CSV table of C-alpha atoms in Angstrom, one decimal:
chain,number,residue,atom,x,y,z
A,1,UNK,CA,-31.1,-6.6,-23.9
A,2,UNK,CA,-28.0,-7.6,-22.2
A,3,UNK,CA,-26.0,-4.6,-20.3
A,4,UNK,CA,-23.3,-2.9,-21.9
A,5,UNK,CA,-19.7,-4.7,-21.5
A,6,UNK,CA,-16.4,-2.5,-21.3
A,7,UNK,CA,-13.3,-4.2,-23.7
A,8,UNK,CA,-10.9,-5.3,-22.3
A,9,UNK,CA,-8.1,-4.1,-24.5
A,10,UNK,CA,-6.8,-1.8,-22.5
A,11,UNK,CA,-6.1,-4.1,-19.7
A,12,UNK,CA,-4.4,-6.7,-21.8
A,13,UNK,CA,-2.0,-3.6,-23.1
A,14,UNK,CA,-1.2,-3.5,-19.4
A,15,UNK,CA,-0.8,-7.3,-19.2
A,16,UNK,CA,1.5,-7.1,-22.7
A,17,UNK,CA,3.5,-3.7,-21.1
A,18,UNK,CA,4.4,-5.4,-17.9
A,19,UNK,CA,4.6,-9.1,-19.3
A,20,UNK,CA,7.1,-7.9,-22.0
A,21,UNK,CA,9.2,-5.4,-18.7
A,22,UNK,CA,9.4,-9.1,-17.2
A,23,UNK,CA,11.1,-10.3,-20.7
A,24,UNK,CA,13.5,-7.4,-20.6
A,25,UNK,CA,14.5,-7.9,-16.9
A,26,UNK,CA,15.4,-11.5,-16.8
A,27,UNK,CA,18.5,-10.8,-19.0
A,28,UNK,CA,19.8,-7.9,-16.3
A,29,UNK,CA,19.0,-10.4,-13.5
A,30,UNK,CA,21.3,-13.4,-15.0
A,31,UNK,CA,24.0,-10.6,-15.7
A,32,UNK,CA,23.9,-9.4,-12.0
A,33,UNK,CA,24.6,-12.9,-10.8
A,34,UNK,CA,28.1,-13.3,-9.0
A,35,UNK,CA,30.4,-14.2,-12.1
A,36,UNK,CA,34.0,-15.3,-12.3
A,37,UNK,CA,36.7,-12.3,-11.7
A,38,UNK,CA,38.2,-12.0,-15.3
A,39,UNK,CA,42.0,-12.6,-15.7
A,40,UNK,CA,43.6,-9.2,-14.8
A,41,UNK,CA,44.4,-7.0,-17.5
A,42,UNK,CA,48.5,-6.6,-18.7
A,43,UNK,CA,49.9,-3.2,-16.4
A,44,UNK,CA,50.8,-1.3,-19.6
A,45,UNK,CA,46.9,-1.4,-20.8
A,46,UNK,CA,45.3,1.8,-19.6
A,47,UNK,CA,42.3,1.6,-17.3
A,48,UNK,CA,39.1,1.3,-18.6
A,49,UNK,CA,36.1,4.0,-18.0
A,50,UNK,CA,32.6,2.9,-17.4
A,51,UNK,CA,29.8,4.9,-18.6
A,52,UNK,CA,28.6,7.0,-15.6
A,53,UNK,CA,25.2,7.3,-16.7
A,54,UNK,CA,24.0,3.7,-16.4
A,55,UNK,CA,25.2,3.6,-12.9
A,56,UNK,CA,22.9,6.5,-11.6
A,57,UNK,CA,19.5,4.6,-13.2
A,58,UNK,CA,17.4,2.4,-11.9
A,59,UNK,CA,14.7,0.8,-14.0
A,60,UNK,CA,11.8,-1.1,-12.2
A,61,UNK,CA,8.6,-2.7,-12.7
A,62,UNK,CA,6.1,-4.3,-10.5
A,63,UNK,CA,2.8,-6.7,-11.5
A,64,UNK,CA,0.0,-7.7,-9.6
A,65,UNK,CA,-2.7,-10.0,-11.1
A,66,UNK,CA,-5.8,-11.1,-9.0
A,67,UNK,CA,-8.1,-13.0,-9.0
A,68,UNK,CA,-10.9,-12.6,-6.4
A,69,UNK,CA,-14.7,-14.5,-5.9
A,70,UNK,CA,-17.0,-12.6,-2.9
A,71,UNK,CA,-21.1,-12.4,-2.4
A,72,UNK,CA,-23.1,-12.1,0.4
A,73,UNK,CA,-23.1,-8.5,2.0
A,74,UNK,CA,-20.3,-7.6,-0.5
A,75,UNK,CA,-22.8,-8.0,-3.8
A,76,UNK,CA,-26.1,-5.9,-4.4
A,77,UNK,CA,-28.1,-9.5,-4.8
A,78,UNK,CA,-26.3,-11.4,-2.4
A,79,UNK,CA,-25.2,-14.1,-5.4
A,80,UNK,CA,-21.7,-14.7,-5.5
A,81,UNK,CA,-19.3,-13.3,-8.7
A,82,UNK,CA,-15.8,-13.3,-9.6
A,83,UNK,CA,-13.7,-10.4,-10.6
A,84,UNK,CA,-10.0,-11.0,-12.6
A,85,UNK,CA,-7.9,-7.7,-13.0
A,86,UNK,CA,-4.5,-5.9,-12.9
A,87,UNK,CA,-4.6,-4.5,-9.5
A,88,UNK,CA,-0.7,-2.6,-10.0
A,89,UNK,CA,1.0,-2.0,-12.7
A,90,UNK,CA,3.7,-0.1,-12.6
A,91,UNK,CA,6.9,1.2,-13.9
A,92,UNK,CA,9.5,2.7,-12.4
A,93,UNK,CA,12.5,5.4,-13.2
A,94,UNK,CA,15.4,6.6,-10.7
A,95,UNK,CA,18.0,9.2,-11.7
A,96,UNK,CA,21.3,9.6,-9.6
A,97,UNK,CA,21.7,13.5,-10.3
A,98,UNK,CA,24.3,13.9,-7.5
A,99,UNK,CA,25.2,12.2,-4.5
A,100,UNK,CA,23.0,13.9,-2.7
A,101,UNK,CA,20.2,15.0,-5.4
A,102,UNK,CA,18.1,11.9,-6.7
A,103,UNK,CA,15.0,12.3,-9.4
A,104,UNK,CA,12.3,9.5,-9.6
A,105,UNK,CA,9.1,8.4,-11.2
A,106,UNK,CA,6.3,6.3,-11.6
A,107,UNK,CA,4.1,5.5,-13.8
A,108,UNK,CA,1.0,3.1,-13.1
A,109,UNK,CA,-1.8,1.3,-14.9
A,110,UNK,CA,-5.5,2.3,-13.3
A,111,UNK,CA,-8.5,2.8,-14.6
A,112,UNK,CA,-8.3,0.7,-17.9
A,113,UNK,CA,-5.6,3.9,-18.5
A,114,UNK,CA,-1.9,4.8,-17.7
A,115,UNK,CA,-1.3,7.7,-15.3
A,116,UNK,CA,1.7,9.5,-13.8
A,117,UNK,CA,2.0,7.6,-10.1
A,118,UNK,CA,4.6,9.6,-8.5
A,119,UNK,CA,7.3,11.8,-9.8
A,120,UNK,CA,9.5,13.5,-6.8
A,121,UNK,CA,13.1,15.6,-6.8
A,122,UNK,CA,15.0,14.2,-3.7
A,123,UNK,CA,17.4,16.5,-1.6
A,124,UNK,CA,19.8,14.9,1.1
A,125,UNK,CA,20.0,18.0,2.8
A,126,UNK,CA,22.3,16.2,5.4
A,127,UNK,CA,22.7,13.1,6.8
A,128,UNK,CA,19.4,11.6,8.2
A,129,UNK,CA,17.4,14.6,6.9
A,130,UNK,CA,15.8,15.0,3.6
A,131,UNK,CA,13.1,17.0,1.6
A,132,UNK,CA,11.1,15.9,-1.4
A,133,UNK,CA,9.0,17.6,-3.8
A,134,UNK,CA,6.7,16.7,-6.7
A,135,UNK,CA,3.5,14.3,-6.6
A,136,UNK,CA,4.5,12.1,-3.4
A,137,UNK,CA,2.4,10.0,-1.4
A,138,UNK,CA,2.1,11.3,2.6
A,139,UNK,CA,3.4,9.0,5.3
A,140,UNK,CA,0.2,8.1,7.1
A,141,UNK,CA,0.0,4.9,9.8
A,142,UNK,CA,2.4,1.8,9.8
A,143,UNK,CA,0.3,-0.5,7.3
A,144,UNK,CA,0.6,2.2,4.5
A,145,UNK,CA,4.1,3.4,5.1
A,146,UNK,CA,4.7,-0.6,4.1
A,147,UNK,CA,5.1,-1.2,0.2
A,148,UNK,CA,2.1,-2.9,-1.3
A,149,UNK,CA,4.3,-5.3,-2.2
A,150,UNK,CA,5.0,-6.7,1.2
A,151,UNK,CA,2.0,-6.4,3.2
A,152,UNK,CA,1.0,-9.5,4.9
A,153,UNK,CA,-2.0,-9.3,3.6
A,154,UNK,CA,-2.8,-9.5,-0.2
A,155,UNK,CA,-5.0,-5.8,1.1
A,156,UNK,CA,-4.4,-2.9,3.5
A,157,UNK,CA,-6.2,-3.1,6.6
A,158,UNK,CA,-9.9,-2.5,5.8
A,159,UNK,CA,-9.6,0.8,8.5
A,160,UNK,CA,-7.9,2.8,5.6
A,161,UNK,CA,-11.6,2.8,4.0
A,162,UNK,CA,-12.3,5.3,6.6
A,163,UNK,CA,-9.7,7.9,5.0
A,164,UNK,CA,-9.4,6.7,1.9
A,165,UNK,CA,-7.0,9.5,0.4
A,166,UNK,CA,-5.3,10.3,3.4
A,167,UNK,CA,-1.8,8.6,2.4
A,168,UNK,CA,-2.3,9.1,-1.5
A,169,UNK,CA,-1.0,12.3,-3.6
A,170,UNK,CA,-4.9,12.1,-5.5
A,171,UNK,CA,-2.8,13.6,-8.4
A,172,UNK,CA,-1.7,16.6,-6.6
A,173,UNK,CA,1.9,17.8,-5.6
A,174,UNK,CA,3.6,18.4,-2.6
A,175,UNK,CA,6.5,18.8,0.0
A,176,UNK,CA,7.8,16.8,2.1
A,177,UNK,CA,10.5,16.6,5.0
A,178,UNK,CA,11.9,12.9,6.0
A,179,UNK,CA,14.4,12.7,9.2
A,180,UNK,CA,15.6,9.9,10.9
A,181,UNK,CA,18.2,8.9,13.5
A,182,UNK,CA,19.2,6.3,16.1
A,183,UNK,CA,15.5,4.9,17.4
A,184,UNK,CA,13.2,7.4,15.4
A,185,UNK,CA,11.3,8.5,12.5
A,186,UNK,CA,9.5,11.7,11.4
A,187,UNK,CA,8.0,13.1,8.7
A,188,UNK,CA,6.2,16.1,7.9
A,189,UNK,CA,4.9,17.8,4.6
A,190,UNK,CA,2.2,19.6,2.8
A,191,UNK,CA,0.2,18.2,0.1
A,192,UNK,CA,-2.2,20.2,-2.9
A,193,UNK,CA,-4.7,17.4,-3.8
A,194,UNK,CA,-6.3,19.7,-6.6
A,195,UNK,CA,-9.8,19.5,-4.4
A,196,UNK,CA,-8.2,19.9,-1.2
A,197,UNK,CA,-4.9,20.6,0.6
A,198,UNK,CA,-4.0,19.0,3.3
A,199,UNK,CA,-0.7,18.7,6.4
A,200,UNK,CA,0.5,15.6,6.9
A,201,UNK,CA,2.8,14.8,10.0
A,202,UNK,CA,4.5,10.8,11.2
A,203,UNK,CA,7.0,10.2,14.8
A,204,UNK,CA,7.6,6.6,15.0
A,205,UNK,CA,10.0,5.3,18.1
A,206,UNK,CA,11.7,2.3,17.4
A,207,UNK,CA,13.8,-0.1,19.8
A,208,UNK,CA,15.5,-2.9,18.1
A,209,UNK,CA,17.7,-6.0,19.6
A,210,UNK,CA,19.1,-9.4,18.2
A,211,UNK,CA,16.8,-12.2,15.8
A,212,UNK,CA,15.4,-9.6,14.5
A,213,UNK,CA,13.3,-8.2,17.4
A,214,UNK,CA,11.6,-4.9,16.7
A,215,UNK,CA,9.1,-2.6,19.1
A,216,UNK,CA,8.0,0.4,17.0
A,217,UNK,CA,5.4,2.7,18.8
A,218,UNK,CA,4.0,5.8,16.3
A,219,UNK,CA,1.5,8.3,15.6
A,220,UNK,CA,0.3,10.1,12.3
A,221,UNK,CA,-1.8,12.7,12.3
A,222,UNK,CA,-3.7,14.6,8.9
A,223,UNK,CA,-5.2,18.1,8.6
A,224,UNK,CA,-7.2,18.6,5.5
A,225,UNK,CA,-9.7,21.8,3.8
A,226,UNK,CA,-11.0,22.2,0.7
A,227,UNK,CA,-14.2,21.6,-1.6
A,228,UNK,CA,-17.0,20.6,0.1
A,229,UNK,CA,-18.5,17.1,-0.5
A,230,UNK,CA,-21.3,14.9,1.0
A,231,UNK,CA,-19.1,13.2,3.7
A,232,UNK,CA,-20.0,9.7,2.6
A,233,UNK,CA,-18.2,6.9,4.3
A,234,UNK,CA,-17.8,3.4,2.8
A,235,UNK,CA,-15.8,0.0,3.1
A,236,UNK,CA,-14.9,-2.5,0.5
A,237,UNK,CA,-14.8,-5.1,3.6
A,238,UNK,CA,-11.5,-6.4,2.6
A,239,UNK,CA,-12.1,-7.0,-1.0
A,240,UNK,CA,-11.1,-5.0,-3.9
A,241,UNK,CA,-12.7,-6.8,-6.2
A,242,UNK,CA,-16.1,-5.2,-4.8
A,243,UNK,CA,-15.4,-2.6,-7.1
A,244,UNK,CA,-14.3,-4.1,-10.0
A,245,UNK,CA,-17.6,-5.8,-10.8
A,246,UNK,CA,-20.8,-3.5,-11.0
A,247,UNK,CA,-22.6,-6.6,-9.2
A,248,UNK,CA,-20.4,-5.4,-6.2
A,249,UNK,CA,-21.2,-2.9,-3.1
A,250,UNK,CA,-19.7,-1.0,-0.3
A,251,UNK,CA,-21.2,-1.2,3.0
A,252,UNK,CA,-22.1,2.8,4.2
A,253,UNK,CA,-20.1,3.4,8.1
A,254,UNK,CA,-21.7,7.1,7.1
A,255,UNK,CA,-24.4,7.7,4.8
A,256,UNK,CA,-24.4,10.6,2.2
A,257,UNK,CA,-26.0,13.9,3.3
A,258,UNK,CA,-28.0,16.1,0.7
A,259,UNK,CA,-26.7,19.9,0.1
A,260,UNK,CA,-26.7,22.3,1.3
A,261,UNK,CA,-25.2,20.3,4.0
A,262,UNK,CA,-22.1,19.1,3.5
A,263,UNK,CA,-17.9,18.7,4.8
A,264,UNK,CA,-15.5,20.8,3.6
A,265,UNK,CA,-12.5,19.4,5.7
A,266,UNK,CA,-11.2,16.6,7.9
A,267,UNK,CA,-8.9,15.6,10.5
A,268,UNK,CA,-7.1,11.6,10.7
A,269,UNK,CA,-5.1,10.6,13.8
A,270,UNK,CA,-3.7,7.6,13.6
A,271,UNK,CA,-1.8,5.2,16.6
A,272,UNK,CA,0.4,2.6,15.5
A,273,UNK,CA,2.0,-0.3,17.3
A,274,UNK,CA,4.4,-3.2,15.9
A,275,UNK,CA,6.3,-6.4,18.1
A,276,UNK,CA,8.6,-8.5,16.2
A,277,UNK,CA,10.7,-11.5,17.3
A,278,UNK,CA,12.0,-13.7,15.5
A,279,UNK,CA,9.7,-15.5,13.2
A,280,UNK,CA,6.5,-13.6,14.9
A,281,UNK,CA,5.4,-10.3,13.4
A,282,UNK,CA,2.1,-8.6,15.6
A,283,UNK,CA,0.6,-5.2,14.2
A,284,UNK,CA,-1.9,-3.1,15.8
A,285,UNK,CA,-3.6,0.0,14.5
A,286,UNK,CA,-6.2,2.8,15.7
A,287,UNK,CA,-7.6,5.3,13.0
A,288,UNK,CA,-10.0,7.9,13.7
A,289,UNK,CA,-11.2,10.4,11.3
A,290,UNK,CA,-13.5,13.7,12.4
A,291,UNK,CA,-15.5,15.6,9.8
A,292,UNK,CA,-15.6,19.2,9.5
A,293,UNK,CA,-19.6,20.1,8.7
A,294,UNK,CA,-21.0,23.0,7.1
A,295,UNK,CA,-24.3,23.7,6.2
A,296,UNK,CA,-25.7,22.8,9.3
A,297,UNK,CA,-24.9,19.2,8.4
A,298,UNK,CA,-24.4,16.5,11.7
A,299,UNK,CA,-21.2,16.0,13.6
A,300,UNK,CA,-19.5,13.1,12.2
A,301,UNK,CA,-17.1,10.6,13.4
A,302,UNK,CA,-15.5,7.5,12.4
A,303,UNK,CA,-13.0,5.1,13.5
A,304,UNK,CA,-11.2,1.7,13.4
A,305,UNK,CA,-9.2,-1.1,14.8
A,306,UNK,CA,-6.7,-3.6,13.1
A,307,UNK,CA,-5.0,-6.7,15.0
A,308,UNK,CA,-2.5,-8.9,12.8
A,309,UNK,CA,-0.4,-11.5,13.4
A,310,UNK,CA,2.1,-13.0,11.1
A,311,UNK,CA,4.1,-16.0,11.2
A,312,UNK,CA,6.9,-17.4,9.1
A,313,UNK,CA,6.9,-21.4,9.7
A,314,UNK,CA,11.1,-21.0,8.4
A,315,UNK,CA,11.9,-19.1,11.2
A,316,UNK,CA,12.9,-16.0,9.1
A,317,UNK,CA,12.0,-12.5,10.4
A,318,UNK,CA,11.2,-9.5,8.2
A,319,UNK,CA,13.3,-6.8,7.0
A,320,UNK,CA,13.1,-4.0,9.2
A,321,UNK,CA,13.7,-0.1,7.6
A,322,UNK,CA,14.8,2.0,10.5
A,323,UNK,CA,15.3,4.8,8.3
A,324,UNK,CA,11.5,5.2,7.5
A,325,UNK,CA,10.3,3.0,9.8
A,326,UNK,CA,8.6,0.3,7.8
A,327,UNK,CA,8.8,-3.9,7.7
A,328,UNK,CA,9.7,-5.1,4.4
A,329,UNK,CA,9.6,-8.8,3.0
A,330,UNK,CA,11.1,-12.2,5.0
A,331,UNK,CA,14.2,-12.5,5.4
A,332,UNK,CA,15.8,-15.3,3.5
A,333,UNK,CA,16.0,-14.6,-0.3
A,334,UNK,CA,18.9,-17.3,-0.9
A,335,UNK,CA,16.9,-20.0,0.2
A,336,UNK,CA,16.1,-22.2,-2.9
A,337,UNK,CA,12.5,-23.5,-2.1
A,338,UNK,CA,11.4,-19.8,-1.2
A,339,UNK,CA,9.4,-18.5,2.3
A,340,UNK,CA,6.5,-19.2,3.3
A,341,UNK,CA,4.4,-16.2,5.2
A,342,UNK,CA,1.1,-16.9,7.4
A,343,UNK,CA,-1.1,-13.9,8.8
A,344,UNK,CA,-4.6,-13.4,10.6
A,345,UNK,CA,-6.1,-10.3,10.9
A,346,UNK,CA,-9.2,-8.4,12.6
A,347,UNK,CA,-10.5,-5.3,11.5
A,348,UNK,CA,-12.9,-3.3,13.2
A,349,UNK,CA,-14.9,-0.1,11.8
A,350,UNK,CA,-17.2,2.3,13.8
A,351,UNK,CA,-19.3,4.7,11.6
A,352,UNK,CA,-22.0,6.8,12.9
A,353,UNK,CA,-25.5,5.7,14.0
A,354,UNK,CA,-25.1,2.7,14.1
A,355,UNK,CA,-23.6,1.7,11.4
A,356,UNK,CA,-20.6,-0.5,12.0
A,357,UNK,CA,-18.4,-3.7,9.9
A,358,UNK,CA,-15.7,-6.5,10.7
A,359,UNK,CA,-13.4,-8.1,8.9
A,360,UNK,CA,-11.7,-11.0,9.4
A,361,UNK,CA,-8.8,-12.1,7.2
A,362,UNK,CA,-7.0,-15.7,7.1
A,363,UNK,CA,-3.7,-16.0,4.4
A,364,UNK,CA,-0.7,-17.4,3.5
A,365,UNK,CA,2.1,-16.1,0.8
A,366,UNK,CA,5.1,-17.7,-0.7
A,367,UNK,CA,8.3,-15.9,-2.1
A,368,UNK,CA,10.6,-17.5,-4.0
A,369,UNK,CA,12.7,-14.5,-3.9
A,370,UNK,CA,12.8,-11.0,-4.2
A,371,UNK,CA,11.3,-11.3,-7.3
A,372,UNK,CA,8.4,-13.2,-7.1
A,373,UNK,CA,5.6,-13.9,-4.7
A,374,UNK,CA,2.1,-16.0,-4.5
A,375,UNK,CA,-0.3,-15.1,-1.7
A,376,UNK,CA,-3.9,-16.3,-0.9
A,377,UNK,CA,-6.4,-14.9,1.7
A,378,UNK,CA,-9.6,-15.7,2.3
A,379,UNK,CA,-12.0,-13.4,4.1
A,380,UNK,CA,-15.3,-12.8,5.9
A,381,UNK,CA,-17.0,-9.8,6.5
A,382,UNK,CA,-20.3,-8.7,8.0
A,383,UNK,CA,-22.0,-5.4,7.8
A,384,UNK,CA,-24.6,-3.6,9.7
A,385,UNK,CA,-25.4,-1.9,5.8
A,386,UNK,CA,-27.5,-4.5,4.6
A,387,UNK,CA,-27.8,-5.1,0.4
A,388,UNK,CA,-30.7,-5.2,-1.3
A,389,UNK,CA,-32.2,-8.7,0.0
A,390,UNK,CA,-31.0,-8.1,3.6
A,391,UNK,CA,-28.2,-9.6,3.6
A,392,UNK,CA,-25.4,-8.5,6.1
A,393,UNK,CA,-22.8,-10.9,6.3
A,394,UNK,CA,-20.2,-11.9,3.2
A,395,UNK,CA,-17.3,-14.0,2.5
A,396,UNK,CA,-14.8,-14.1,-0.4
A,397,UNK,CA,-11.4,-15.2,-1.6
A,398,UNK,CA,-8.9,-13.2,-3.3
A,399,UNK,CA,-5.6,-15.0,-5.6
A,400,UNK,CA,-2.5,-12.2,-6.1
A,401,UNK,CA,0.4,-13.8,-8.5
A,402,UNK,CA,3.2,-10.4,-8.2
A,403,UNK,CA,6.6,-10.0,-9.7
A,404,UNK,CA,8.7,-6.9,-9.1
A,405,UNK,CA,11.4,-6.0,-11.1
């Protein structure tokens, strides 16, 4: 009997949703193009008054498709698969209340379902200060204070598996303070993730100087209690697509412990170090997460280590966001052929008893503009989890075709 299938209707919706945002949007990017000034208007014609409303919105959408092939380590028989799916899909609402008051809200496509991403009343207390409440995402590490959009890498750095809710709302609400002035960043809030709550904390100090250069030097740190669980640790080893197929594994960096033992809190420090100049982009971040036993369950500790390096071969640095201390895409939108972005990166993960993984990550992405963007990355990855035939080193390649709105 073969196995059960899942349809795939509700991920073509999501494909239709966001395909059909894209249809809408092209007609509101060919209006916003520089156009002719009209002839001036006779002086006895009274002034005209825009609607106010349409100013304070801002409608958005964003669409990742990929495509991804791995095996190896990264499948239960070692035999290569593929896996195609909507990895975002998003849309997007911002409401001008006030000059200084600012509602938004996101909703996303996961899990073959749609769900409310993010929704968040903004305060501008003053200038460089401001507070946020509603389901918000905290500001954890350099690497995940960066959109998803703009990452070097078509993934996160694979040391994020170690935590992997520390910088996500996990459906909950929160608050959450942002201040920033000449050189620094901080951020500090308090999260209820429905299972656990947790405090959440940033400092980044930033120098900057001509072409672009950047040195940004940070910490995070993340204290969290709650429901107890079996403290298992696992790692996709740089390929989401692990997890898309049931073929797929993780590797374990901590193995699951039976109850009554158990975890019923952690703590994440994270280190965070960024050089740009010109053209050359390096990243470098530690992560460390400590688990809080109960139960008379072991001491446990994890950690990681990510190197990067990115290059842009058209000399264009990236945006830099002093405000929340974060790169965003090459520079260079008005250039007709597009950018071309290339990146290596290391990751390194330490688990307990043994148990350790590395990832290395090759890629290259293309934007045509702000708008668009292609990226390919190929990876390889080797566990000391082996699969079911031994196995404990994998490879894979992963397509992304995005568009943002």
């Amino acid at each position: 009997m073969n196995p059960p299938t899942t349809s795939p209707a509700p991920r073509h919706l999501a494909l239709a949703l966001l395909l059909g945002l894209a249809a809408t949007a092209l007609p509101a990017l060919a209006l916003a193009q520089p156009t002719r000034a009209a002839a001036p208007a006779p002086a006895a014609a009274a002034p005209a008054r825009g609607p106010v409303l349409p100013e304070a919105l801002d409608i958005g959408g964003r669409l990742q498709l990929d495509h991804s092939r791995f095996g190896g380590v990264t499948t239960r028989d070692g035999r290569s698969t593929s896996a195609s799916f909507v990895r975002r899909a998003e849309l997007s609402l911002g409401w001008r209340l006030a000059p200084d008051w600012q509602l938004s809200a996101t909703v996303g496509y996961e899990d073959d379902g749609w769900l409310l991403d993010s929704a968040a009343l903004r305060w501008r207390w003053r200038e460089g200060l401001s507070l946020r409440a509603g389901r918000i995402d905290p500001d954890v590490g350099l690497d995940n204070a960066n959109s998803s959009s703009w990452t070097a890498g078509i993934e996160r750095s694979a040391i994020f598996d170690l935590a992997p809710g520390v910088a996500d709302s996990e459906e909950g609400f929160g608050l959450r303070a942002d201040a920033h002035g000449p050189g620094w960043h901080a951020s500090a809030g308090v999260y209820d993730k429905r299972s656990r709550q947790a405090l959440v904390g940033r400092a980044v100090w930033m120098h900057t100087w001509g072409g672009g250069g950047v040195l940004q030097l940070g910490g995070s740190a993340a204290l969290a209690r709650g429901d107890t669980d079996n403290g298992r640790v696992r790692t996709r080893l740089g390929l989401r697509g692990v997890t898309e197929e049931a073929i797929g594994r993780r590797s374990d960096l901590a193995p699951a412990v039976a109850l009554p033992q158990g975890y019923d809190g952690d703590t994440v420090t994270a280190l965070e170090l960024a050089l740009q100049q010109g053209p050359w982009l390096l990243q470098a971040e530690w992560l460390g997460r400590r688990l809080d036993a109960v139960g008379g369950a072991p001491a446990r500790r994890v950690s990681g280590h990510s190197v990067q390096l990115a290059w842009s071969p058209d000399g264009q640095a990236r945006r830099h966001d002093e405000r929340a201390a974060r790169f965003g895409r090459p520079e260079g939108d008005g250039r007709g052929q597009g950018r071309w972005e290339l990146f290596v990166r290391l990751d390194t993960l330490d688990g307990v008893d043994g148990l350790e993984a590395q990832v290395q990550t090759l890629g290259a992405s293309w934007f045509l503009d702000r708008h668009w963007r292609v990226s390919a990355n190929v990876v390889s990855n080797r566990s000391a989890d082996p699969n079911a035939v031994g196995e404990r080193k994998g490879s894979g390649f992963v397509l992304r075709g995005q568009a943002v709105f």
